[in-house]
Coordinates of C-alpha atoms in Angstrom, one line a residue:
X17 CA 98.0 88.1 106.1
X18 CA 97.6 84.9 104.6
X19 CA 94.9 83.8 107.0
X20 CA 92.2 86.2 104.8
X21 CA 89.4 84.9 102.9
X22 CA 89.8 84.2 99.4
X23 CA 86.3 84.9 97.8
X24 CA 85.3 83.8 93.9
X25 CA 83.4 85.5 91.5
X26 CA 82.3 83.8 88.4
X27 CA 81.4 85.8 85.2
X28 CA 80.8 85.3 81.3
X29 CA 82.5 88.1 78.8
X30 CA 80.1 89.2 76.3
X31 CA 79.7 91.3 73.8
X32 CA 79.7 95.2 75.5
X33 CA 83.3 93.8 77.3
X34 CA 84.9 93.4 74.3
X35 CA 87.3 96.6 72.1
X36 CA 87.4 96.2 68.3
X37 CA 90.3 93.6 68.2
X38 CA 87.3 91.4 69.8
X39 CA 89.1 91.0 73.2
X40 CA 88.2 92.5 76.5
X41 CA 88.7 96.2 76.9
X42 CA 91.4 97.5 79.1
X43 CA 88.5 99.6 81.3
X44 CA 86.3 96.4 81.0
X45 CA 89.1 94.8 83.1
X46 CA 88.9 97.2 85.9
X47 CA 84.9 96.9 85.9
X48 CA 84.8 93.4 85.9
X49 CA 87.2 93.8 89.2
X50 CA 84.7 96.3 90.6
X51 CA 81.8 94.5 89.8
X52 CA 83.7 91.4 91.9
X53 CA 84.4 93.3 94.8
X54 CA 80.8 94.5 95.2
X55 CA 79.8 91.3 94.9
X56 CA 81.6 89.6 97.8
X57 CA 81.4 92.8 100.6
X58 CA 77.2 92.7 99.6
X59 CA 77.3 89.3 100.8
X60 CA 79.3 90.2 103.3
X61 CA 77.4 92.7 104.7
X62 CA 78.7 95.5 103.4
X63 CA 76.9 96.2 100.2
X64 CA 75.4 99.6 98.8
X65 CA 72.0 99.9 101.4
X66 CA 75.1 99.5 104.4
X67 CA 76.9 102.5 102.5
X68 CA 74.4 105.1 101.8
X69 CA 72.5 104.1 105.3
X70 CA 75.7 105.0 107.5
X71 CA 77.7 107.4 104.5
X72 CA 81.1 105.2 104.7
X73 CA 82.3 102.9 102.7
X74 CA 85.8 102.2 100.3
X75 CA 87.2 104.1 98.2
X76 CA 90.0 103.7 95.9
X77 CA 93.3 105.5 95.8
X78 CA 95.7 103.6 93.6
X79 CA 95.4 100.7 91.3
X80 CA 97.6 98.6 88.9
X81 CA 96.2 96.5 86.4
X82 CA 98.7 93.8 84.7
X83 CA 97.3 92.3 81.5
X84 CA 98.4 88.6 80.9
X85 CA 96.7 86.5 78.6
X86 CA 93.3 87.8 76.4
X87 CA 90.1 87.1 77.6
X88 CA 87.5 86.2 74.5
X89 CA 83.7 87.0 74.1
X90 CA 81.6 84.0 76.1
X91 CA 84.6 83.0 78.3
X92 CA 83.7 82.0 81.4
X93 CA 86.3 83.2 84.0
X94 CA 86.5 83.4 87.6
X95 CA 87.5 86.7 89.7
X96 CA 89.6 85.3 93.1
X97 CA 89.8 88.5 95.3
X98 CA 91.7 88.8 98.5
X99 CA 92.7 91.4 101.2
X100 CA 96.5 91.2 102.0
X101 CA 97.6 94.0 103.8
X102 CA 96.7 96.5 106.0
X103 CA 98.8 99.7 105.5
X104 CA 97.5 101.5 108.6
X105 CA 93.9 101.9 110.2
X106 CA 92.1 103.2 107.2
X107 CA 94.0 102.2 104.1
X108 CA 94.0 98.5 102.9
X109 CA 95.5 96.4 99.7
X110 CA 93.4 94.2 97.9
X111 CA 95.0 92.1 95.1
X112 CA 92.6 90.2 92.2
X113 CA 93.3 88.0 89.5
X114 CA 91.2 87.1 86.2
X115 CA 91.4 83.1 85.9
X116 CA 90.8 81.8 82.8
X117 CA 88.7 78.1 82.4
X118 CA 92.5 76.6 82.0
X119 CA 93.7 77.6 84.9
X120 CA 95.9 80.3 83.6
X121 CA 96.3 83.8 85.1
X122 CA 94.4 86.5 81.8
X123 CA 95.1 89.3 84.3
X124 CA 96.6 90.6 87.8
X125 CA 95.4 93.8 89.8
X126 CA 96.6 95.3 93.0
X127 CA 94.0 98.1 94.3
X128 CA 95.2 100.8 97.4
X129 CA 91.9 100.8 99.4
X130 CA 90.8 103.8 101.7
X131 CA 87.8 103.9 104.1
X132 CA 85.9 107.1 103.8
X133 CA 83.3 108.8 105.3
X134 CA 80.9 110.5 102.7
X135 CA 79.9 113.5 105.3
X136 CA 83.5 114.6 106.4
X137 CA 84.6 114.1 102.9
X138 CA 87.9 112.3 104.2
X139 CA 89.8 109.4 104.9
X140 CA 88.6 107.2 108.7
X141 CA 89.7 104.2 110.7
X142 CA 88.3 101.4 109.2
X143 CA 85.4 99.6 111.4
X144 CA 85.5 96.0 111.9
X145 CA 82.4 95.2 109.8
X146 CA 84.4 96.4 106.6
X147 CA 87.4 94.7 107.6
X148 CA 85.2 91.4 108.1
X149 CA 83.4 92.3 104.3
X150 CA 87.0 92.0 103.2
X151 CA 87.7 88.5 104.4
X152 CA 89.8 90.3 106.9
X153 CA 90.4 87.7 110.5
X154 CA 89.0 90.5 112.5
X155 CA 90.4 89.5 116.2

């Protein structure tokens, strides 16, 4: 599923990321992944007012966070999200990185995606406006 969108997220680490040995917190690191994937389905399309207006939207069912190199208070690192597979009609896999200003890899995440429909309370076939928000070649 190589053909799929890469999409980039810059942030800064400050101060309310960081755990007492003044180096991101574990949960900050799953945040900071969240906070990336909002930010490229929004401008895909796909953001919060799609959500609540229509009452589906993703939810997650599995995640695993690998932590590589520390990430510092005012580092400036970049978030590179992509789809990669699809597991069947409603569940997708999403992998993200943490790129530090070097070039190195700070941190790896793999996230198990569902599609779910807030009024049924259960998992749905993915529609192809979510597949697009994903950078998924929607044919």
């Amino acid at each position: 599923m190589n053909e799929n969108i890469q999409f980039e997220y810059e942030v800064l680490i400050r101060e309310f990321h960081l755990d007492s040995f003044g180096h991101v917190n574990n949960a900050a690191y799953v945040q900071l992944y969240e906070e990336a994937r909002w930010d490229f389905i929004t401008k895909n399309g796909f953001g919060l007012d799609y959500v609540q207006k229509h009452q589906i939207g993703p939810v997650i069912l599995d995640l695993q966070v690998r932590f590589k190199r520390e990430l510092k208070n005012r580092e400036t690192i970049k978030i590179l999200s992509r789809a990669v597979e699809i597991v069947s009609p409603k569940i997708m896999v999403l992998e993200q990185s943490m790129i530090k200003a070097d070039g190195k890899v700070a941190s790896e995440a793999t996230f198990t995606v569902g599609f779910f429909d807030m009024k049924e309370r259960k998992l749905i076939a993915a529609n192809d406006d979510w597949l697009r928000a994903c950078g998924v070649n929607v044919k």
